[in-house]
mmCIF file of C-alpha atoms in Angstrom:
data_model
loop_
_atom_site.group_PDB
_atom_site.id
_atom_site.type_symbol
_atom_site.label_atom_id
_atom_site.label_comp_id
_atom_site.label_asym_id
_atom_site.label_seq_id
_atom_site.Cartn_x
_atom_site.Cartn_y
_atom_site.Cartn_z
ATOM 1 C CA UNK J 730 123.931 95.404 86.840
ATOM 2 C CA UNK J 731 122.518 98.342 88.315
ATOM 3 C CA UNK J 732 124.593 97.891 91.879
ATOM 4 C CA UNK J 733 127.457 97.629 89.848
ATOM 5 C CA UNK J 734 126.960 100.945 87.723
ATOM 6 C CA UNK J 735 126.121 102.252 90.904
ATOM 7 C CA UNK J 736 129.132 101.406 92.688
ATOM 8 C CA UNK J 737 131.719 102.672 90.315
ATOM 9 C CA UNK J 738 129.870 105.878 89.831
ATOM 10 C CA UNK J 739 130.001 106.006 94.233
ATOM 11 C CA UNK J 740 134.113 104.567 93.755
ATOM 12 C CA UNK J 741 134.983 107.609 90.894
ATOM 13 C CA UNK J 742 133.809 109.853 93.492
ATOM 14 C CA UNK J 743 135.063 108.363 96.769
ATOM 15 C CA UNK J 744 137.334 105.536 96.646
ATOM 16 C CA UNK J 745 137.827 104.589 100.537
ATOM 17 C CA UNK J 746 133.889 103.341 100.221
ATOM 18 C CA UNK J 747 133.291 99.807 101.045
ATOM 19 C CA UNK J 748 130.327 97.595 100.012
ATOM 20 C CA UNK J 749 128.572 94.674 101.611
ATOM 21 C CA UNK J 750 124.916 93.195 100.902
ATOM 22 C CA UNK J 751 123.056 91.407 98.537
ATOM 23 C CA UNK J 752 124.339 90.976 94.526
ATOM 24 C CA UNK J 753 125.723 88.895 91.931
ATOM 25 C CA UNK J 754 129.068 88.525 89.720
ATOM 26 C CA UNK J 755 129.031 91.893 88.606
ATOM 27 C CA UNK J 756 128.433 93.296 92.076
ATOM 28 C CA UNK J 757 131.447 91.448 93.267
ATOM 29 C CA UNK J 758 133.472 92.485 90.253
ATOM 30 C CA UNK J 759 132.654 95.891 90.905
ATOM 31 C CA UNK J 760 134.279 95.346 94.786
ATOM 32 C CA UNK J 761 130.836 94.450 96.596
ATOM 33 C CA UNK J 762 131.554 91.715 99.547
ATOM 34 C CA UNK J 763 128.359 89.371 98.825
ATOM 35 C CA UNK J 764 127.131 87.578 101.175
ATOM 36 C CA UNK J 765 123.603 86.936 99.454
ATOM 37 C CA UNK J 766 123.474 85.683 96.119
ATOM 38 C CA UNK J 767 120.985 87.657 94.200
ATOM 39 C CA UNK J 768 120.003 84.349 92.071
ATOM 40 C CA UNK J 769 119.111 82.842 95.490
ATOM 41 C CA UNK J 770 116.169 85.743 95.865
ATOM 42 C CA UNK J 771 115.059 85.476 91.844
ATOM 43 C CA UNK J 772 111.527 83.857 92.370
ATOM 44 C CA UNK J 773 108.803 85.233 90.414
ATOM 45 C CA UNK J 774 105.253 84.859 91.495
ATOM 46 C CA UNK J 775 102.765 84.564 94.122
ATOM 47 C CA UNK J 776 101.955 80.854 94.818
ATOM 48 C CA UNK J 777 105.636 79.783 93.628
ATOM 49 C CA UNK J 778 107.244 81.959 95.845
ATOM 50 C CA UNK J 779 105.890 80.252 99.019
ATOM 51 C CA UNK J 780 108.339 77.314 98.866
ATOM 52 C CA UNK J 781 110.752 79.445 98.879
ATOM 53 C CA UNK J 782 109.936 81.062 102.213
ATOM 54 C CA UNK J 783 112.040 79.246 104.074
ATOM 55 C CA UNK J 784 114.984 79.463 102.348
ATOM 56 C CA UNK J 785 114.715 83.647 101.936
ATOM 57 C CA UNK J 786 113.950 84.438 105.183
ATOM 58 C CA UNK J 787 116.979 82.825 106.382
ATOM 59 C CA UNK J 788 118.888 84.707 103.933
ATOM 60 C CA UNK J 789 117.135 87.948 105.470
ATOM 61 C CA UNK J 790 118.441 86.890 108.780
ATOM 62 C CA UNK J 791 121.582 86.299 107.588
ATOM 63 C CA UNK J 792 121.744 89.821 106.137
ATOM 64 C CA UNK J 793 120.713 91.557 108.989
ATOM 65 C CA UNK J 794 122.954 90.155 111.651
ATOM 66 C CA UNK J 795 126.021 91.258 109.208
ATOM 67 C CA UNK J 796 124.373 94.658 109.309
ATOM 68 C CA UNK J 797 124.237 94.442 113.115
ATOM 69 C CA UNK J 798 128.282 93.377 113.305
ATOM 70 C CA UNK J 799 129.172 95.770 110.224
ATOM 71 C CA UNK J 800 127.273 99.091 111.249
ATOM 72 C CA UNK J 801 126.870 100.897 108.201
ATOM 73 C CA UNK J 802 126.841 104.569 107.422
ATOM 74 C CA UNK J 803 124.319 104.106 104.542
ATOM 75 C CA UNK J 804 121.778 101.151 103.039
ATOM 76 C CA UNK J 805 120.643 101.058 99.685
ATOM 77 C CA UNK J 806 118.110 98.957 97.924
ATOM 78 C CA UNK J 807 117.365 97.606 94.771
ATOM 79 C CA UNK J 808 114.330 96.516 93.530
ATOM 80 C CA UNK J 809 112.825 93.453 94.937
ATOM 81 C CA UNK J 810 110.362 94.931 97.296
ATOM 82 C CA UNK J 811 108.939 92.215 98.795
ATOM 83 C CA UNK J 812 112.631 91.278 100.254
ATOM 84 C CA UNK J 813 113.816 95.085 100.709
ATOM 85 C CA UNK J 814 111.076 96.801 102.512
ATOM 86 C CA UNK J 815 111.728 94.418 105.119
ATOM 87 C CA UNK J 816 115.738 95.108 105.117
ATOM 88 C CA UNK J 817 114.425 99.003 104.939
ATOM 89 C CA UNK J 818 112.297 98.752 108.203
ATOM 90 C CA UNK J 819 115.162 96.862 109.687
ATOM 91 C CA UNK J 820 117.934 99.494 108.852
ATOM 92 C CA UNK J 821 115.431 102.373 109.757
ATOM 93 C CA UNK J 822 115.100 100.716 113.265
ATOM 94 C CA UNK J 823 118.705 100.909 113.945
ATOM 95 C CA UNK J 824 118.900 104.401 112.705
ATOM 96 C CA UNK J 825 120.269 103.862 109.310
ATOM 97 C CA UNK J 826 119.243 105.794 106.309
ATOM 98 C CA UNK J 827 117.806 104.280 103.232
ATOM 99 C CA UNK J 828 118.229 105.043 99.438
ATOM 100 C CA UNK J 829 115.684 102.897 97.189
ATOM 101 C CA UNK J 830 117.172 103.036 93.846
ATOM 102 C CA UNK J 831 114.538 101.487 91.298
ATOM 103 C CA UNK J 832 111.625 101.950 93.116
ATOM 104 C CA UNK J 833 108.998 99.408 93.751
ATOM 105 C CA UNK J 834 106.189 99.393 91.207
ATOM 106 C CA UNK J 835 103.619 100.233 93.571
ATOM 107 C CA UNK J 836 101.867 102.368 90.681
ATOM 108 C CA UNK J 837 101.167 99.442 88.678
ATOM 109 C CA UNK J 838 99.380 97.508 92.026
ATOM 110 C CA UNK J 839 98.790 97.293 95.613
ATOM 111 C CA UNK J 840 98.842 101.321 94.978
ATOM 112 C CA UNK J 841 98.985 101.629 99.034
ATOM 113 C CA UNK J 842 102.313 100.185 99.990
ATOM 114 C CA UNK J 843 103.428 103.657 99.233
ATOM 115 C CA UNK J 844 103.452 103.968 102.749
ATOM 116 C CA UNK J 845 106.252 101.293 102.838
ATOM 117 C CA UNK J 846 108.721 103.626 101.194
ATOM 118 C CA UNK J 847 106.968 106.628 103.265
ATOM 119 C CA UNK J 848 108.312 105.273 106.254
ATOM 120 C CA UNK J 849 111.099 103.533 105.683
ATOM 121 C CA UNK J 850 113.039 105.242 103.051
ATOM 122 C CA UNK J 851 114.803 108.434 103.213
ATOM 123 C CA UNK J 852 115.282 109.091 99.297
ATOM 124 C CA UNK J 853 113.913 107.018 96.227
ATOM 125 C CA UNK J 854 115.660 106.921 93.103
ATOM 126 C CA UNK J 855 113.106 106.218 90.173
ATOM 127 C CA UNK J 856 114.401 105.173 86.688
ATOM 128 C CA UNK J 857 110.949 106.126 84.955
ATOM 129 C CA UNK J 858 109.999 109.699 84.265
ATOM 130 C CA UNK J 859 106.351 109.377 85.443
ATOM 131 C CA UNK J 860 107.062 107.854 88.462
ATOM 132 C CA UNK J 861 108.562 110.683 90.219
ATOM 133 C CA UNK J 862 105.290 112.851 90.781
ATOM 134 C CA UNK J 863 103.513 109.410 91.494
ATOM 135 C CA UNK J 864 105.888 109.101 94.659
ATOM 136 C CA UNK J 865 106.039 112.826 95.524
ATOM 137 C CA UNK J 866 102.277 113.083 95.392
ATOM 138 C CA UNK J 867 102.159 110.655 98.249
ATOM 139 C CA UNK J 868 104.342 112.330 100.436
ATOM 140 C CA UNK J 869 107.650 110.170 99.274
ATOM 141 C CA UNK J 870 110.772 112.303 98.499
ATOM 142 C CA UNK J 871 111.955 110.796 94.884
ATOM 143 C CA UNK J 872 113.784 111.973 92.550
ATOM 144 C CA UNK J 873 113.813 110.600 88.503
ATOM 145 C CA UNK J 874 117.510 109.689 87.705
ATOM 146 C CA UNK J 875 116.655 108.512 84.341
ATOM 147 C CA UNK J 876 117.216 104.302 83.256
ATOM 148 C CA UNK J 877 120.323 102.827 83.448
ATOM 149 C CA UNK J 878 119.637 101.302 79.894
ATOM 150 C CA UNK J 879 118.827 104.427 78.319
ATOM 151 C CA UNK J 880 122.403 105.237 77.173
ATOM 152 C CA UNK J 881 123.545 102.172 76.449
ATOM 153 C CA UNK J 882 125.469 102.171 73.494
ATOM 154 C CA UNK J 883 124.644 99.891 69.928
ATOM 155 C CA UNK J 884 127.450 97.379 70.056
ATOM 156 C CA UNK J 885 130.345 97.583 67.726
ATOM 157 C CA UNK J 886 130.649 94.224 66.529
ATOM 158 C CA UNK J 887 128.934 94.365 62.896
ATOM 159 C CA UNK J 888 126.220 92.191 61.603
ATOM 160 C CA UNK J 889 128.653 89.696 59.059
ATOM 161 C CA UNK J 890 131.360 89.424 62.046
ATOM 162 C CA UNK J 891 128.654 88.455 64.097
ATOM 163 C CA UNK J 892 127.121 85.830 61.593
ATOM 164 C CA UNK J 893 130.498 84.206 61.295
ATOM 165 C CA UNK J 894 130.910 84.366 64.956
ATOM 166 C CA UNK J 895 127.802 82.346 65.554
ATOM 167 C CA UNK J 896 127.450 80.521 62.173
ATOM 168 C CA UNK J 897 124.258 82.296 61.129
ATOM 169 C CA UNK J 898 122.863 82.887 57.494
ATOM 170 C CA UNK J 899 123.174 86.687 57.135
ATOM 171 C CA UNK J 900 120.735 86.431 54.228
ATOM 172 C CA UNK J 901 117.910 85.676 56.829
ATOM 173 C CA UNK J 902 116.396 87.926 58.816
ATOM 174 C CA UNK J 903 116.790 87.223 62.710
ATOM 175 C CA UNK J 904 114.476 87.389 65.393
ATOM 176 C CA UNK J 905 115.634 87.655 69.303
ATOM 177 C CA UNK J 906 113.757 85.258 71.715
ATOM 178 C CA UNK J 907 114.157 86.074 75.186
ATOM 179 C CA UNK J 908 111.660 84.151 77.249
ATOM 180 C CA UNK J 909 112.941 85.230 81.021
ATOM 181 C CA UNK J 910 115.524 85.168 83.290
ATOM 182 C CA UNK J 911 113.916 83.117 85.900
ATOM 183 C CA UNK J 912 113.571 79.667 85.663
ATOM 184 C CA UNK J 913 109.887 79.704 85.928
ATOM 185 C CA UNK J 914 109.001 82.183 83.917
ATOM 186 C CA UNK J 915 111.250 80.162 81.143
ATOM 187 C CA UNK J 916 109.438 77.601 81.544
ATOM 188 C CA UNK J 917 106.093 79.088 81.429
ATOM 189 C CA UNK J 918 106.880 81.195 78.298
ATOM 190 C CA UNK J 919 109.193 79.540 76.319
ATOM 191 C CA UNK J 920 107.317 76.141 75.047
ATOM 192 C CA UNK J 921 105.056 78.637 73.341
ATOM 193 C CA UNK J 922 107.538 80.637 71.691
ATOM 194 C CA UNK J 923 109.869 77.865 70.224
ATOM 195 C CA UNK J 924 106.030 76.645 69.008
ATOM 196 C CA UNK J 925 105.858 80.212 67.429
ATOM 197 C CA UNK J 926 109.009 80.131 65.830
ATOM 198 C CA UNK J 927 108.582 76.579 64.692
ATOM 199 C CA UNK J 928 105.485 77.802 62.321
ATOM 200 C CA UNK J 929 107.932 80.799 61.421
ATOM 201 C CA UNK J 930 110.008 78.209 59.856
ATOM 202 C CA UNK J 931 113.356 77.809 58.042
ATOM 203 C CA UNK J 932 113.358 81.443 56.570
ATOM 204 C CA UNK J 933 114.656 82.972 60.122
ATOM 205 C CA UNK J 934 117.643 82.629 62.155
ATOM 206 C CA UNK J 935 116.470 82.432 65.932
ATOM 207 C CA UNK J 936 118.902 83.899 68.630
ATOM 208 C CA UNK J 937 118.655 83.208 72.632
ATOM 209 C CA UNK J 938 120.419 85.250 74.445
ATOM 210 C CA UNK J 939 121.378 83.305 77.957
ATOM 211 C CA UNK J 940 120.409 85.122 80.475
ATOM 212 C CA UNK J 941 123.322 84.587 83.684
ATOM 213 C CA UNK J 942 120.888 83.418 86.083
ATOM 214 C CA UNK J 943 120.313 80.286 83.656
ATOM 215 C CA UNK J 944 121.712 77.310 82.783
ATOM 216 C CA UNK J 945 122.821 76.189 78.847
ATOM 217 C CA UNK J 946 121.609 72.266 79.738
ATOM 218 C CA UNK J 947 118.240 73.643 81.021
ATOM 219 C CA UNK J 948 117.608 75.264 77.509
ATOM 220 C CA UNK J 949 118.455 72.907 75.648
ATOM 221 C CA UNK J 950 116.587 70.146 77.427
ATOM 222 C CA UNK J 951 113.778 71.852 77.181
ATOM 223 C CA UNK J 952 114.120 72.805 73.706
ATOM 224 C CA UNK J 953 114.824 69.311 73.116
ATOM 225 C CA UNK J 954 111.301 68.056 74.879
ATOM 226 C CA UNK J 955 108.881 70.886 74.241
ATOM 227 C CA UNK J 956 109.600 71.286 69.897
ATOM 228 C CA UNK J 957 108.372 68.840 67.328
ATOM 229 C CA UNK J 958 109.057 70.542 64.236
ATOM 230 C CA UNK J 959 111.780 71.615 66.382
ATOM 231 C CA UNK J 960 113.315 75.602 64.556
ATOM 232 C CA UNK J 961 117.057 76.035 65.065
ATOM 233 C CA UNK J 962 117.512 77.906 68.396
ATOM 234 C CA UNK J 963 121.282 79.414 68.466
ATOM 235 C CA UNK J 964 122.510 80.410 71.912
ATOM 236 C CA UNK J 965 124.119 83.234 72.328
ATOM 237 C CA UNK J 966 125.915 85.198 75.648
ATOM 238 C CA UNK J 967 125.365 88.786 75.296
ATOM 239 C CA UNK J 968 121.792 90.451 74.490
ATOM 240 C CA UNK J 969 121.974 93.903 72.974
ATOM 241 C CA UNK J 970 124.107 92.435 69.921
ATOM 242 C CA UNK J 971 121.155 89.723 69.359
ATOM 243 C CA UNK J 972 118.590 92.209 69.565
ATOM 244 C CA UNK J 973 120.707 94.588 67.500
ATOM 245 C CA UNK J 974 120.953 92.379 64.536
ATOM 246 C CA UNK J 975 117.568 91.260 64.631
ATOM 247 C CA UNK J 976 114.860 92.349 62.800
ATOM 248 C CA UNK J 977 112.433 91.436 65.757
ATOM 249 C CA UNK J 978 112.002 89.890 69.064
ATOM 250 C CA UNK J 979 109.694 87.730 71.087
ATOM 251 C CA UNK J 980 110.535 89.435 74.524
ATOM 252 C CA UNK J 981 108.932 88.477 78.144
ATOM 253 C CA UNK J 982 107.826 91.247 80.013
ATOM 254 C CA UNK J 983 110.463 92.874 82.172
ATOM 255 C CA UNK J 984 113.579 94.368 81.665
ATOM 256 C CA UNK J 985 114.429 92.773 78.230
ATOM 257 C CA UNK J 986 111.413 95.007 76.782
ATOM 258 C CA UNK J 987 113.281 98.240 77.878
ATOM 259 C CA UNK J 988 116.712 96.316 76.125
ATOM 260 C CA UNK J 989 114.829 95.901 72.874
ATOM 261 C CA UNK J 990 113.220 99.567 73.170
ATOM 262 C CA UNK J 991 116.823 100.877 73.647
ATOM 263 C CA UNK J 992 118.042 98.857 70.492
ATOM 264 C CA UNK J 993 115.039 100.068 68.415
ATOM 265 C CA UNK J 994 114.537 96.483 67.531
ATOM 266 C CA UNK J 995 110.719 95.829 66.949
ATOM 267 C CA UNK J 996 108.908 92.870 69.074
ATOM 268 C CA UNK J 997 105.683 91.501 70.477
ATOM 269 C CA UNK J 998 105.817 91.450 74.232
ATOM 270 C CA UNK J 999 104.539 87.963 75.650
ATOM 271 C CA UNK J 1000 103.771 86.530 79.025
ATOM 272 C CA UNK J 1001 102.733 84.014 81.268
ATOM 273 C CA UNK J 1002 102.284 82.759 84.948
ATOM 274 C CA UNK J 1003 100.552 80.128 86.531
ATOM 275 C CA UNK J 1004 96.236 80.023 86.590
ATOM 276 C CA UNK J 1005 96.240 81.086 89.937
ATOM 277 C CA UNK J 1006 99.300 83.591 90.013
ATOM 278 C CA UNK J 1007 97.077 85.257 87.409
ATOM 279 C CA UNK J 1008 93.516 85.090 88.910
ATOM 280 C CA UNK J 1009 95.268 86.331 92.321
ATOM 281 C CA UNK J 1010 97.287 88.810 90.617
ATOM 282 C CA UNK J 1011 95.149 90.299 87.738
ATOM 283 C CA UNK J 1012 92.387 92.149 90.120
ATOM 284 C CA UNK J 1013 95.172 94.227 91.463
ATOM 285 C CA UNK J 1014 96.867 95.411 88.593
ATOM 286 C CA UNK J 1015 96.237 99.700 88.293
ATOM 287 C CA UNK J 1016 97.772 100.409 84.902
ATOM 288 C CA UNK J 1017 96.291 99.880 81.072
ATOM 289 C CA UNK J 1018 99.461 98.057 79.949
ATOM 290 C CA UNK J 1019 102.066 95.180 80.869
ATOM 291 C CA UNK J 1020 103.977 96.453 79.163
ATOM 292 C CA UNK J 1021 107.100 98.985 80.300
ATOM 293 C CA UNK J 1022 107.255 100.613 77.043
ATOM 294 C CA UNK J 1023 103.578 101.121 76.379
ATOM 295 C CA UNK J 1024 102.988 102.319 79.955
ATOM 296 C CA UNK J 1025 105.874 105.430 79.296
ATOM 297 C CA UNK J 1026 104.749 106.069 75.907
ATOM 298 C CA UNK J 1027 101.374 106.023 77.304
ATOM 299 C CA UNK J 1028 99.776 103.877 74.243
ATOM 300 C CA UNK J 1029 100.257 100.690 72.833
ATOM 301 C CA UNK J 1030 103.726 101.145 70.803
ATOM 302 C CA UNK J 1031 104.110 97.273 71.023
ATOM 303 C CA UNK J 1032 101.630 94.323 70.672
ATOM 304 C CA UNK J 1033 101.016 92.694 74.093
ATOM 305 C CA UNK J 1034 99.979 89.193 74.857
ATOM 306 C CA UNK J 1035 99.281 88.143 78.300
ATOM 307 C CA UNK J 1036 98.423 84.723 79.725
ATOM 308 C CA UNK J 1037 95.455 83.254 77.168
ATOM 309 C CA UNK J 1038 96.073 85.706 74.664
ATOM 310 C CA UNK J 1039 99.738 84.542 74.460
ATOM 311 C CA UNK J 1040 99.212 81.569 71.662
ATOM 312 C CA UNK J 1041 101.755 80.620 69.074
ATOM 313 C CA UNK J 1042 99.611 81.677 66.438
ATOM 314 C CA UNK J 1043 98.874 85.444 67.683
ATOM 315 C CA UNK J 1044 102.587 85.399 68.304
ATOM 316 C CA UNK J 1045 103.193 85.016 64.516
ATOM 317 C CA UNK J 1046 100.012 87.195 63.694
ATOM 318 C CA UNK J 1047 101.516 90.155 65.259
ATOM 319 C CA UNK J 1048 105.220 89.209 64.271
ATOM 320 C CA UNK J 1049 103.990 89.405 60.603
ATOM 321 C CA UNK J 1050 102.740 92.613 60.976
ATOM 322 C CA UNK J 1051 105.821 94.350 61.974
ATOM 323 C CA UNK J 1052 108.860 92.305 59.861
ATOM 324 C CA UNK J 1053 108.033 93.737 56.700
ATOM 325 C CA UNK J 1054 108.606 97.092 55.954
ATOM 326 C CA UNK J 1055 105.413 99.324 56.013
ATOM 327 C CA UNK J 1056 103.553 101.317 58.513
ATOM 328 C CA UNK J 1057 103.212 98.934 60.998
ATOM 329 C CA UNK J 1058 106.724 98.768 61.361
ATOM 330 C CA UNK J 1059 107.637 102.498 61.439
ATOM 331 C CA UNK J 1060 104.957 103.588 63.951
ATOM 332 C CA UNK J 1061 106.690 101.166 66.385
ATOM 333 C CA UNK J 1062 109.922 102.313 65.424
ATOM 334 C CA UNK J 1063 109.078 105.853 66.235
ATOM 335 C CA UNK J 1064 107.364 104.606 69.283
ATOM 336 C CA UNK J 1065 110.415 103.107 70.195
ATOM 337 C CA UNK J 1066 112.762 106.138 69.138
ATOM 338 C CA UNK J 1067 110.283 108.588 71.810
ATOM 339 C CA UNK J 1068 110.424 105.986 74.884
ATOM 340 C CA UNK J 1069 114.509 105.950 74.677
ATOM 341 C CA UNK J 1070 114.176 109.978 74.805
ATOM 342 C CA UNK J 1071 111.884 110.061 77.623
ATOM 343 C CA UNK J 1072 114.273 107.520 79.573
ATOM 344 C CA UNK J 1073 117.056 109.392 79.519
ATOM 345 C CA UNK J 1074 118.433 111.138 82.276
ATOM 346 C CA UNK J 1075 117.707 114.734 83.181
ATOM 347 C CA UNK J 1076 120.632 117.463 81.736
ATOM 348 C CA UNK J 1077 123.365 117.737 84.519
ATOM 349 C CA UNK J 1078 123.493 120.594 87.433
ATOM 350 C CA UNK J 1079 125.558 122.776 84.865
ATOM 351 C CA UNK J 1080 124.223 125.086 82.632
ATOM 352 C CA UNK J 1081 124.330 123.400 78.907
ATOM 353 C CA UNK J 1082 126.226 120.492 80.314
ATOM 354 C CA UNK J 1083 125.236 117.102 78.771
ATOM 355 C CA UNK J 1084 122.784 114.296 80.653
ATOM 356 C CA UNK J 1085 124.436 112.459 83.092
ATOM 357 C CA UNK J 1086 124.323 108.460 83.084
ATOM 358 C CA UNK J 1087 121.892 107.544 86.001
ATOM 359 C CA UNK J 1088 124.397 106.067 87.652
ATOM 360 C CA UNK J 1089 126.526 108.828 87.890
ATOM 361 C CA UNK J 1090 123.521 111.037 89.325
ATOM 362 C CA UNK J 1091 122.699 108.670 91.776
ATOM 363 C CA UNK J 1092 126.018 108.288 93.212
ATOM 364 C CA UNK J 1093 125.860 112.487 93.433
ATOM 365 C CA UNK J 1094 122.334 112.228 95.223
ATOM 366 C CA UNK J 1095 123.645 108.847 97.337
ATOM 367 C CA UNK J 1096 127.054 110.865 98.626
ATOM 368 C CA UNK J 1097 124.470 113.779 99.379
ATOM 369 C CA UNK J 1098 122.605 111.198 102.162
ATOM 370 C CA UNK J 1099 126.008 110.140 103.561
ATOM 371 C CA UNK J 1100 127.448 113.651 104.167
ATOM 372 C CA UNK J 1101 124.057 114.122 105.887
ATOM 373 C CA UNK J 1102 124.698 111.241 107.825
ATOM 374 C CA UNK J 1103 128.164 111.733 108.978
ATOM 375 C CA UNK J 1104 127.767 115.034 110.115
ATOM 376 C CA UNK J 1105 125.052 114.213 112.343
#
């Protein structure tokens, strides 16, 4: 999604620019030529990425030899850091500048692969607002462009449209369940959650949203396996209308937290990898929260529960603090209503203009490195 806003913002400014690399179907809608499919790199993990190995380094190869034949003016990464510091050192060997838009996390662990983006990378693009003196303070040039989810709008569609749509009770209040978008962090999250919404009971409507990189059948069969008193799941496509409508959310840790955050839709943030994931992982971790909203509002806006704390009961606990109306539900909702702020974009070069979409001031800061290059 971010490529894609990306592109078009790089297109509205220059339209003879031509794209090649790693993405999925809205990369290629937006004109990208993909030769990697982004769902083939989505393994989350330490231990379960090792089978994997194989498979993504020959993917890596693959990339880099079309670099070699292509020659491009300009790379930019994504995310993904353990597959794009290695394209980064590869394109900076062959003399071709690098733009890392959503910078690694290195401030929430392994705090010294700075150096990574030090070397390798000519200009980071960060898309939270404390991150920018993190990477500037260790010598990296980055600039804060604000979050591409920050101005996304509330959808249109209203709440009885919707409930006829997907044949939901619009007397009930809904709650969003969004376990992951990886297949193994489904897994690992979302036999507890259907067990938390199963002691919820009858008097919600549960939505999950399907995230693209999953399969309908996989759901369901695991629905179907893992649920006893089994709650009525509904699938739907889209996310921010789920999340709109709802009155809260059961959200994984990633992405989906800064969705809900942006929707002002109340949730408890849950989360789980495998024993030794976790015991490998946990020593390393520099930050006080999991997480994203609680680490930019600095405190714990939203209930957090990680590995063993991450039970069906606490899930309902802290869900029944925060569906009624009261001031456990407003302090998060104000919580919520200051993280959006802060992850908006900076005001545009203008004098009173409005704040640009990230997008659009990456492009500007992207064409910047280009011009650079091509008049060397």
């Amino acid at each position: 999604m971010y490529g894609a806003q990306l592109i078009e913002a790089l297109r509205r400014r220059d339209a003879s620019l031509e794209f090649f690399g790693v993405g999925g179907d809205r990369m290629r809608a937006a004109g990208s030529d993909t030769l990697v499919d982004a769902k083939d790199l989505s393994v989350v993990g330490i231990t379960e990425i090792l089978s994997h190995l194989p498979r993504i380094y020959g993917l890596y190869r693959h990339l880099i030899a079309e670099a070699n034949r292509r020659k491009p003016d300009l790379a930019i990464v994504i995310d993904s850091p353990a597959f794009n510091w290695r394209v980064a050192r590869q394109m900076k060997k062959r003399g071709i500048p690098v733009v890392y838009y959503v910078a690694p996390q290195f401030w929430a662990w392994r705090q010294g692969r700075v150096r990574l983006l030090r070397n390798y990378v000519d200009k980071a693009l960060v898309i939270f607002p404390f991150e920018e003196k993190f990477y500037r303070d260790r010598g990296v040039d980055a600039t804060f462009v604000g979050h591409p989810l920050a101005d996304l709008p509330r959808p249109t569609i209203d709440r009885g449209d919707y409930a006829a749509q997907f044949h939901l009770d619009p007397s009930k209040h809904w709650i969003t369940l969004m376990p992951g978008s990886r297949v193994k962090e489904v897994r690992m999250n979302l036999p507890t959650i259907l067990q938390a919404a199963a002691q919820l009971g009858s008097d919600y409507e549960f939505l999950l949203p399907v995230a693209p990189t999953l399969d309908r059948a996989f759901l369901q069969n695991l629905i179907d396996t893992k649920t006893s008193a089994q709650p009525r799941i509904t699938f739907v496509p889209d996310t921010l209308p789920a999340l709109c409508h709802s009155r809260g959310g059961i959200i994984a840790s990633g992405t989906a937290t800064v969705e809900a955050a942006m929707m002002l839709t109340p949730f408890v943030m849950v989360y789980r990898v495998s024993p030794v994931t976790y015991m490998l992982g946990k020593p390393r971790v520099k930050v006080p929260y999991f997480a994203m909203v609680n680490l930019i509002a600095g405190e714990q806006v939203v209930p957090e529960l990680v590995q063993h704390d991450f039970t069906a009961e606490n899930v309902v606990a802290r869900l029944q603090e925060i569906l009624p109306d009261g001031p456990t539900r407003t302090h998060m909702l104000e919580g919520l209503t200051k993280v959006k702020a802060q992850l908006r974009a900076p005001v545009g070069n203008l004098k009173g203009s409005p704040p640009q979409h990230p997008a659009d001031r990456a492009a500007e800061i992207v064409l910047v490195q280009l011009r650079r290059t091509q008049s060397h």
